[in-house]
Short mmCIF file of C-alpha atoms in Angstrom, two decimals:
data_model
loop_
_atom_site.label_atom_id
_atom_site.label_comp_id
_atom_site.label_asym_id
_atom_site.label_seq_id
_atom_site.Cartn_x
_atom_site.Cartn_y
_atom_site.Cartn_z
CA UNK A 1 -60.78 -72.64 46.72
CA UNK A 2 -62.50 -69.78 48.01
CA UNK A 3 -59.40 -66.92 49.15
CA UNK A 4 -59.52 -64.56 52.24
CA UNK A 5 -58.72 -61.03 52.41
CA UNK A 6 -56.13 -59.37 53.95
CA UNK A 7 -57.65 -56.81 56.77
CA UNK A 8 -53.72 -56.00 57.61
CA UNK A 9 -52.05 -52.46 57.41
CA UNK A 10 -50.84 -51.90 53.81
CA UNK A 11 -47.17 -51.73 55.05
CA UNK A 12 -47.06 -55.43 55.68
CA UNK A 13 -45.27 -56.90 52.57
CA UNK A 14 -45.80 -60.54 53.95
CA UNK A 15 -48.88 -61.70 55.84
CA UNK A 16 -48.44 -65.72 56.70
CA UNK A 17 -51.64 -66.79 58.39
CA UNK A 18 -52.20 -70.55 60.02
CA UNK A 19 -49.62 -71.78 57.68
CA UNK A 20 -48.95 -75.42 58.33
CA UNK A 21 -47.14 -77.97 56.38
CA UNK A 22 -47.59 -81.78 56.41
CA UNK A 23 -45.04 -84.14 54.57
CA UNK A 24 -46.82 -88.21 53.81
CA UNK A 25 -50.01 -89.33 55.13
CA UNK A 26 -50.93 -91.44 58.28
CA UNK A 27 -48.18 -92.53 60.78
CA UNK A 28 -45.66 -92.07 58.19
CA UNK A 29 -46.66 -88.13 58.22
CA UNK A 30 -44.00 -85.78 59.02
CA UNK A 31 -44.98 -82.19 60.14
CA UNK A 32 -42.64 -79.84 58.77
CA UNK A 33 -44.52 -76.44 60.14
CA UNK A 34 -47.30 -76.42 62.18
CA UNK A 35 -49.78 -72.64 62.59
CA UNK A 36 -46.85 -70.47 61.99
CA UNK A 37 -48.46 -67.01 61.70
CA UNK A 38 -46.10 -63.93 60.83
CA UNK A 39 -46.55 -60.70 59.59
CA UNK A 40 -43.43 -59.18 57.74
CA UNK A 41 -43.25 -55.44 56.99
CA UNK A 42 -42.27 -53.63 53.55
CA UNK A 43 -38.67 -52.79 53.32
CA UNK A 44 -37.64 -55.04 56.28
CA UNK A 45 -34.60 -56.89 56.64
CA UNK A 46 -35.99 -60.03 58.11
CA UNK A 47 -34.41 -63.33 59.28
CA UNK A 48 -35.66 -66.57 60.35
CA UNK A 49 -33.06 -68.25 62.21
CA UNK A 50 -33.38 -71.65 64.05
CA UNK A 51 -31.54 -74.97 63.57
CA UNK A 52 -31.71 -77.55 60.43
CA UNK A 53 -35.06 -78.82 60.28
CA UNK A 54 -36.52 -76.44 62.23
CA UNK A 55 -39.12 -75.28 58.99
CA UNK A 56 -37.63 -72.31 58.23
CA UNK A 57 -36.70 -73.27 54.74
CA UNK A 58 -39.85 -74.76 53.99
CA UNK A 59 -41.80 -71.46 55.63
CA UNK A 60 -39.57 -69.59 52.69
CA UNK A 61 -40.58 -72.13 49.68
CA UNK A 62 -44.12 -71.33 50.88
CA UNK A 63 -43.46 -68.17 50.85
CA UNK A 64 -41.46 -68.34 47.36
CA UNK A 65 -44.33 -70.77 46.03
CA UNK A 66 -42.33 -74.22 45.55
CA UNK A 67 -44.16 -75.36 48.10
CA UNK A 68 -47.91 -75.55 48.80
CA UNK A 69 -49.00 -75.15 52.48
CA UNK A 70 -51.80 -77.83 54.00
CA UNK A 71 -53.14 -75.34 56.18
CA UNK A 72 -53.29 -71.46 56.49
CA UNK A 73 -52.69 -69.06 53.65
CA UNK A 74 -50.12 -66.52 52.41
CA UNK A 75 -50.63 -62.81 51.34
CA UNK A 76 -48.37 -60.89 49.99
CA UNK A 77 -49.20 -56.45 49.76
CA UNK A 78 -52.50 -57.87 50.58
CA UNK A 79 -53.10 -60.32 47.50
CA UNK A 80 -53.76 -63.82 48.40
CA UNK A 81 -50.84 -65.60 46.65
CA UNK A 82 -51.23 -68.98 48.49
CA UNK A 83 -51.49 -71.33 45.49
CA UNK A 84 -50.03 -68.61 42.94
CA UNK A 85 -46.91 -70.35 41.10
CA UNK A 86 -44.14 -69.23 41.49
CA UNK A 87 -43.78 -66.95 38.66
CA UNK A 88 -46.95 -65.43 38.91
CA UNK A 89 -45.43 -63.72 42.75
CA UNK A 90 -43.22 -60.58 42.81
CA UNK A 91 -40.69 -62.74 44.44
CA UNK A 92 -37.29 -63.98 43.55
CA UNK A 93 -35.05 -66.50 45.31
CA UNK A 94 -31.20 -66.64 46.42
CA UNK A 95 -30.17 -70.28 47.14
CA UNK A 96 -27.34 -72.01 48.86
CA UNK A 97 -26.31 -72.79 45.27
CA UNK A 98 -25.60 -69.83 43.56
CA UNK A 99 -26.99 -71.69 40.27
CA UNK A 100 -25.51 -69.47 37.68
CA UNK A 101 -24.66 -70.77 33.64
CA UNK A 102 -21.43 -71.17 33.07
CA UNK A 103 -21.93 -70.65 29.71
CA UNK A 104 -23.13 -67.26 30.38
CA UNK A 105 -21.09 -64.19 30.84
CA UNK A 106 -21.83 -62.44 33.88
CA UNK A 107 -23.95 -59.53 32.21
CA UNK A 108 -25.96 -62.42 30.74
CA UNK A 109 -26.76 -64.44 33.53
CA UNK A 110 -27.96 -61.12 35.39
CA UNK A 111 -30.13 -60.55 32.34
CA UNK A 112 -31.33 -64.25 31.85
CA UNK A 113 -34.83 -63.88 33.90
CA UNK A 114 -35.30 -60.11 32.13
CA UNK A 115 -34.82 -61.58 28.85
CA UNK A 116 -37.12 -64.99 29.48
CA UNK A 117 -39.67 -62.60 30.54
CA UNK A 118 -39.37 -61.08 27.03
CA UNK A 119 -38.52 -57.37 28.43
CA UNK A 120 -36.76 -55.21 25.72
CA UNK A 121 -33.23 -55.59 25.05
CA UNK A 122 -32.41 -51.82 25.91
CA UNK A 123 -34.48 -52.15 28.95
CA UNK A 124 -32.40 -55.18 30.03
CA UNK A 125 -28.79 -53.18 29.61
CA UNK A 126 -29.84 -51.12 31.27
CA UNK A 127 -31.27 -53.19 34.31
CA UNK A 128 -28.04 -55.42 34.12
CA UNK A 129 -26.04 -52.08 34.10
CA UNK A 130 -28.01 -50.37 37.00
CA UNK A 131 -27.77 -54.02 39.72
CA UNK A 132 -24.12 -55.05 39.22
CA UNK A 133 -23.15 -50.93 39.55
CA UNK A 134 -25.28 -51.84 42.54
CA UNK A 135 -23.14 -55.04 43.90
CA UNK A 136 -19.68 -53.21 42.30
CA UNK A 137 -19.17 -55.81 39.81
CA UNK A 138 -19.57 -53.38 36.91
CA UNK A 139 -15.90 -54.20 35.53
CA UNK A 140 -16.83 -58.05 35.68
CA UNK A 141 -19.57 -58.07 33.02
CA UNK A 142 -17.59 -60.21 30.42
CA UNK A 143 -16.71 -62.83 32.92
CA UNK A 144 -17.72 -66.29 33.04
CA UNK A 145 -19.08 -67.77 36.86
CA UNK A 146 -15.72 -70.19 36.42
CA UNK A 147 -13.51 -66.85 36.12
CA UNK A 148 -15.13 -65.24 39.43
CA UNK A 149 -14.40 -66.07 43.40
CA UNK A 150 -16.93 -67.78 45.87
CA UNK A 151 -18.04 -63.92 47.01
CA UNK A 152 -17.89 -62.17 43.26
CA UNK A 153 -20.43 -65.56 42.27
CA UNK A 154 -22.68 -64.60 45.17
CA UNK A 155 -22.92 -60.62 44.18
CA UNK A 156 -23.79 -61.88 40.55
CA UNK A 157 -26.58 -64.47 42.04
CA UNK A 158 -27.81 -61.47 43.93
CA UNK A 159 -27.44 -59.10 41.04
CA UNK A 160 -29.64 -61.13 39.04
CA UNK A 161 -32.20 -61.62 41.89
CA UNK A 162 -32.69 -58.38 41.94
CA UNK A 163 -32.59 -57.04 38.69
CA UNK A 164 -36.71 -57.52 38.19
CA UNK A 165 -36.92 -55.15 40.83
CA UNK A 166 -38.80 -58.01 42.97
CA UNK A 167 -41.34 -56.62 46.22
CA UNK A 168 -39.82 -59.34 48.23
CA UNK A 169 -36.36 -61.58 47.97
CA UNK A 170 -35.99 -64.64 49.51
CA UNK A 171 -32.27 -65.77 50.68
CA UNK A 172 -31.95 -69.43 51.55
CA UNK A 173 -28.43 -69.38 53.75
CA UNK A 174 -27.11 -67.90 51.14
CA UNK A 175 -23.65 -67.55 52.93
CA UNK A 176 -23.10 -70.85 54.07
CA UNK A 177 -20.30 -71.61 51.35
CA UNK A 178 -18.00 -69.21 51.99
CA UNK A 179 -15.58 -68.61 54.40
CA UNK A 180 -15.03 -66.82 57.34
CA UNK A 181 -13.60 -63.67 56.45
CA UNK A 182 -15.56 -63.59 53.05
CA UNK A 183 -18.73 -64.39 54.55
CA UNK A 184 -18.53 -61.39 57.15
CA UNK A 185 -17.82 -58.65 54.64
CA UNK A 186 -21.20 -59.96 52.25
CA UNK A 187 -23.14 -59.65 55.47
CA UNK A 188 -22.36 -55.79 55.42
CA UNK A 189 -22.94 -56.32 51.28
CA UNK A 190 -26.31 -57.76 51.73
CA UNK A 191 -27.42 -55.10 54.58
CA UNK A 192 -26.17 -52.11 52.47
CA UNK A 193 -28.22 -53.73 49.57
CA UNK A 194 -31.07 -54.07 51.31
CA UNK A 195 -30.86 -50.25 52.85
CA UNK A 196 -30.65 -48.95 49.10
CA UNK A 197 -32.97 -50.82 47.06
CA UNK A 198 -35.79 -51.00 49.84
CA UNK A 199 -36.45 -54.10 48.87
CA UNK A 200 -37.98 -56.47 52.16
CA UNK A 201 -35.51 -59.11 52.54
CA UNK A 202 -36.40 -62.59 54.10
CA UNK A 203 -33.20 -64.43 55.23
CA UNK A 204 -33.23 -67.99 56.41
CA UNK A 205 -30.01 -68.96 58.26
CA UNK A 206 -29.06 -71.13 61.30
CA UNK A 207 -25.63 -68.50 61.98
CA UNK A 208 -27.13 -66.93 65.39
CA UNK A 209 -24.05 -63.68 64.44
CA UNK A 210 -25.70 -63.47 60.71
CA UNK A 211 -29.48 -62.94 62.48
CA UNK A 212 -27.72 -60.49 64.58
CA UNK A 213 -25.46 -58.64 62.46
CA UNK A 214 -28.20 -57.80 59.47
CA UNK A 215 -31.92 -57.90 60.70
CA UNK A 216 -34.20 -55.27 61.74
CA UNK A 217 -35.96 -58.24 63.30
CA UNK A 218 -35.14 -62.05 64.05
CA UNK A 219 -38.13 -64.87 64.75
CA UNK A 220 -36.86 -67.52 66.26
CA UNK A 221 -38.27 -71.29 64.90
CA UNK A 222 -37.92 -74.71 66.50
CA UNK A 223 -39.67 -77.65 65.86
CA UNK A 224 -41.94 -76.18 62.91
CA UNK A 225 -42.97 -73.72 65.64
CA UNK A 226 -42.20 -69.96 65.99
CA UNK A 227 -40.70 -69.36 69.12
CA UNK A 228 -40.01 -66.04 69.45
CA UNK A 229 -40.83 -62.06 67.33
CA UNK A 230 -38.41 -59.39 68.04
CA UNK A 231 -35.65 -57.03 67.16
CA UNK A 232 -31.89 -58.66 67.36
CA UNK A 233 -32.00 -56.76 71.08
CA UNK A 234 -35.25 -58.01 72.22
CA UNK A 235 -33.84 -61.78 71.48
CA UNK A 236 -30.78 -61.44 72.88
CA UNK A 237 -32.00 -59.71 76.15
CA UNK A 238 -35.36 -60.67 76.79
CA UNK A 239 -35.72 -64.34 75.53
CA UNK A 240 -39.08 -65.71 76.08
CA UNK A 241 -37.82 -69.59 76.91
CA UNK A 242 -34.77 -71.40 77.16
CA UNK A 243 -34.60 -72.44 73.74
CA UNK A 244 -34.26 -69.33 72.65
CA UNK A 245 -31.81 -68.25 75.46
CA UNK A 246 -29.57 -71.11 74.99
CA UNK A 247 -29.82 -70.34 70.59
CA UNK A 248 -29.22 -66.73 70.79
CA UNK A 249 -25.36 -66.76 71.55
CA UNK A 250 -23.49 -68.05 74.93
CA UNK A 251 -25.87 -68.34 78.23
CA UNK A 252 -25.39 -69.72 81.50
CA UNK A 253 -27.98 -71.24 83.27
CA UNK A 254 -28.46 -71.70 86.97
CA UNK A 255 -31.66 -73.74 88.11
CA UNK A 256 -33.24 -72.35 91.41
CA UNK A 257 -36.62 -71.94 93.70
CA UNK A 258 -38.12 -68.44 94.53
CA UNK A 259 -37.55 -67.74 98.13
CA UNK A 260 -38.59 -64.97 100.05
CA UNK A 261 -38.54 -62.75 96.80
CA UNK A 262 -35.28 -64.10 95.80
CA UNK A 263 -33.99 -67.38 94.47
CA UNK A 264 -31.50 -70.30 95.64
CA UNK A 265 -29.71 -72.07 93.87
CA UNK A 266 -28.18 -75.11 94.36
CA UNK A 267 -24.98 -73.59 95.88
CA UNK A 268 -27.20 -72.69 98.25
CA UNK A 269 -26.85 -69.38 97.74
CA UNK A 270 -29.59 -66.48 97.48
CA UNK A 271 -29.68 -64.56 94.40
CA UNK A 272 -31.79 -61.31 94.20
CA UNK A 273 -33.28 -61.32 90.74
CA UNK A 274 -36.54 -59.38 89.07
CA UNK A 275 -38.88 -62.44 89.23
CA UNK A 276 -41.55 -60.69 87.10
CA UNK A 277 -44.02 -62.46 89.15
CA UNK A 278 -42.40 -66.37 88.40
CA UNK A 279 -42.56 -68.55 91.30
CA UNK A 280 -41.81 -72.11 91.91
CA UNK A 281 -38.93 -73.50 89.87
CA UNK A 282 -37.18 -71.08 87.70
CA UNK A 283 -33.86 -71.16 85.40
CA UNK A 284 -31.64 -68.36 85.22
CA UNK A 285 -30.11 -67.39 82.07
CA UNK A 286 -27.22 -65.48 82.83
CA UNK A 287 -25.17 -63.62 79.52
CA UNK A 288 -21.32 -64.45 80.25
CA UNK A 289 -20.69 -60.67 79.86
CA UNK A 290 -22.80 -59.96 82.73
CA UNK A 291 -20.40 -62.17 84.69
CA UNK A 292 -17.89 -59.92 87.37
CA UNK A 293 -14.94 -61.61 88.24
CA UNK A 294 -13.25 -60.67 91.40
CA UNK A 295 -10.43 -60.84 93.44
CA UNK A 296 -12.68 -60.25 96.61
CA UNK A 297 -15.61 -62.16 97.74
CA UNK A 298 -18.57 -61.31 96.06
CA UNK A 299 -22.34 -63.19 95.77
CA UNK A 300 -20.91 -66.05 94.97
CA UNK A 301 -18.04 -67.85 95.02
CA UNK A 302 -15.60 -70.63 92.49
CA UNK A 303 -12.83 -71.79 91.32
CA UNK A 304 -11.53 -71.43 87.47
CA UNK A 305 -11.38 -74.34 85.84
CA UNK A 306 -10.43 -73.07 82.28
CA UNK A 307 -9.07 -69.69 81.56
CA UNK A 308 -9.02 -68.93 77.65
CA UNK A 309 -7.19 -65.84 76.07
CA UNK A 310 -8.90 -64.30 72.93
CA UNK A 311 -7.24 -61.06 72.63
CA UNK A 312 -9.91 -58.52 73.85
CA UNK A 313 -11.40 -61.16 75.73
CA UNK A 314 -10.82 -63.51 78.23
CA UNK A 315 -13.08 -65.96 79.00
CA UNK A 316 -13.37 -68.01 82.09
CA UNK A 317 -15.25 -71.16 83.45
CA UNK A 318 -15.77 -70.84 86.74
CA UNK A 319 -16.97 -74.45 88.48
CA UNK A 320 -19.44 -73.67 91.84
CA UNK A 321 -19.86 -75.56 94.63
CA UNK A 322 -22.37 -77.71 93.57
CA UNK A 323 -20.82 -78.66 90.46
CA UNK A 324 -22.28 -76.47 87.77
CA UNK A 325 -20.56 -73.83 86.22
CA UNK A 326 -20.67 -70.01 84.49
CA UNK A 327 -18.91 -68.65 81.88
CA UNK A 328 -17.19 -65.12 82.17
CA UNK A 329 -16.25 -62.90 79.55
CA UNK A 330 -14.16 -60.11 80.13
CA UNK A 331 -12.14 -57.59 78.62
CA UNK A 332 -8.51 -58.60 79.22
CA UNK A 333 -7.17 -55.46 80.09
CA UNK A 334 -10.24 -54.31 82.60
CA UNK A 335 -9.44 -56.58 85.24
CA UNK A 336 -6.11 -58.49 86.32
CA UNK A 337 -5.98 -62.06 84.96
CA UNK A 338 -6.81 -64.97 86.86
CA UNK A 339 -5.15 -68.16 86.33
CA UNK A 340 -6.63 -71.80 86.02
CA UNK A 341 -7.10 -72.71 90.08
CA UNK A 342 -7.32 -69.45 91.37
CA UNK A 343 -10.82 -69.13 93.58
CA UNK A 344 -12.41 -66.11 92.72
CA UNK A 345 -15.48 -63.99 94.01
CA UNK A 346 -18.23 -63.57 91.47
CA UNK A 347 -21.05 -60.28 91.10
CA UNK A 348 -24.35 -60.86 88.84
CA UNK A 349 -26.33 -57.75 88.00
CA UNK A 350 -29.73 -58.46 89.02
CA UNK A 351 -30.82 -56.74 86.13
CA UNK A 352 -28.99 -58.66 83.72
CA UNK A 353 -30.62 -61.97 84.43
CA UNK A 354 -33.31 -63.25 83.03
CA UNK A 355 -35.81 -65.65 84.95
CA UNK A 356 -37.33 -67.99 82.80
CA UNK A 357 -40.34 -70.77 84.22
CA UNK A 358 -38.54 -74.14 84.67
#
């Protein structure tokens, strides 16, 4: 089959073109991605985020090569690599399972791919040496997997990932395992790795904080489709629909009709809003820390239904007139605290909503 070639700036480390995938034949036929294009840039820190089944693991195996897609193609530094096997691509995987021998000491299971790629044993020491100084486990080289915690396994699975200095790693929710706590302090671990070795990262997760916390940029996937492009900021701000809105951490959302340059919603209240140009039915997405609660009246008024305490925060559900509701978060000490009952004014930022086409 005939390949294309890449017209696209040499810093792009990923180039997916068209790329759709088709599961069965007939009615049967399952679509699993359909025209996803994306360009990824060298020495990015990249996440696709979305919900299970969304495609995003199976845009990765394309990208990896365990999977073949039925449309499109896939460059990588330019170089058509759509129906290169997977061992022929400058690209290493980290999966949910951290897949390690258990028969292997740690320093060996780092070295394993090195070795079955027949690189020199002194080049391999040193390799093995140079990654886990890299993810601080140099004092655990004798270890077995069984002898190691759930975050010590993932730094070796990561260790040995990266120890054939790969152009691109792939990380299939590679933190879903591990607790809380744990799983916080390897997002830092896998954003400081990724800031020293260079290395353009592609992380697949459905943990909305994880997209937020690590990326340089986020696209957003739903239904085999990519939604949304943009830096963590861009997606939380400036969402394009409500999909991504509502995906992207806590929203309220008021439904309303342009009026007279401002919209009403079913309170019956007028908001004043930046309609870029939207008229008809819109939706609101409101952020609950763009919520005022006040003591005073204000542009609209409610009553709290639920007041919940969570230290720095307090965070209120306020139920309107009409039934619907909005979430508040404040800081607990910036405002006195309102108790479930209590009607309460409530001030919007016009600037912090965003108007999205019903």
């Amino acid at each position: 089959m005939q390949r294309g070639i890449c017209i696209l700036s040499t810093n792009i480390a990923v180039d997916a073109r068209n790329v759709g995938k088709i599961y069965g034949n007939g009615a049967g036929a399952v679509t699993a991605l359909g025209d996803v294009s994306i360009a990824i840039e060298k020495g990015e820190f990249f996440t696709l985020l979305g919900p299970s089944g969304c495609g995003k693991t199976t845009l990765l195996r394309c990208i990896a090569g365990f999977e073949t897609p039925t449309t499109g193609t896939i460059h990588l530094s330019g170089r058509d690599i759509t129906y290169d096997p997977p061992y022929q691509r400058p690209v290493n995987t980290v999966f949910q399972s951290y897949a390690l021998f258990p028969h292997l000491s740690v320093a060996q299971n780092v070295g394993f791919g090195l070795k079955m790629q027949g690189t020199p044993a002194s080049d391999v020491a040193k390799a093995v040496e140079r990654v886990l100084a890299l993810v601080k486990l140099e004092a655990f080289a004798d270890r077995l997997p069984q002898q190691l915690s759930g975050g010590q396994q993932q730094r070796v699975a990561l260790a040995r990932a990266l120890a054939p200095e790969p152009e691109v790693l792939l990380l299939d929710e590679p933190l879903s395992a591990l607790d809380l706590k744990l799983r916080k302090e390897m997002q830092s671990e896998l954003k400081r790795l990724q800031t020293e070795t260079g290395i353009t990262f592609i992380f697949v997760t459905h943990d909305q904080e994880e997209a937020l916390t690590m990326s340089n940029r986020i696209g957003v996937m739903s239904a085999g489709a990519l939604l949304q492009v943009g830096t963590p900021h861009d997606i939380y701000e400036s969402p394009v629909n409500r999909f991504v809105a509502d995906f992207i951490g806590e929203t309220n959302f008021l439904e309303g009709e342009v009026e007279g340059g401002q919209v009403r919603i079913g309170t019956g209240d007028l908001l004043a809003v930046d309609l870029n140009g939207e008229t008809g039915g819109v939706t609101l997405a409101i952020r609950p820390e763009q919520v005022s609660v006040k003591a005073a009246d204000a542009q609209l008024s409610g009553k709290i239904t639920e007041a919940t305490y969570l230290g720095t925060d307090t965070h209120y559900t306020i139920g309107l007139g009409d039934g619907s509701h909005l979430v508040a978060r404040v800081q607990s000490n910036s405002v006195a605290a309102f108790g479930v009952g209590d009607t309460v004014g409530i001030a919007i930022d016009a600037k912090a909503v965003q108007v999205l086409k019903s």
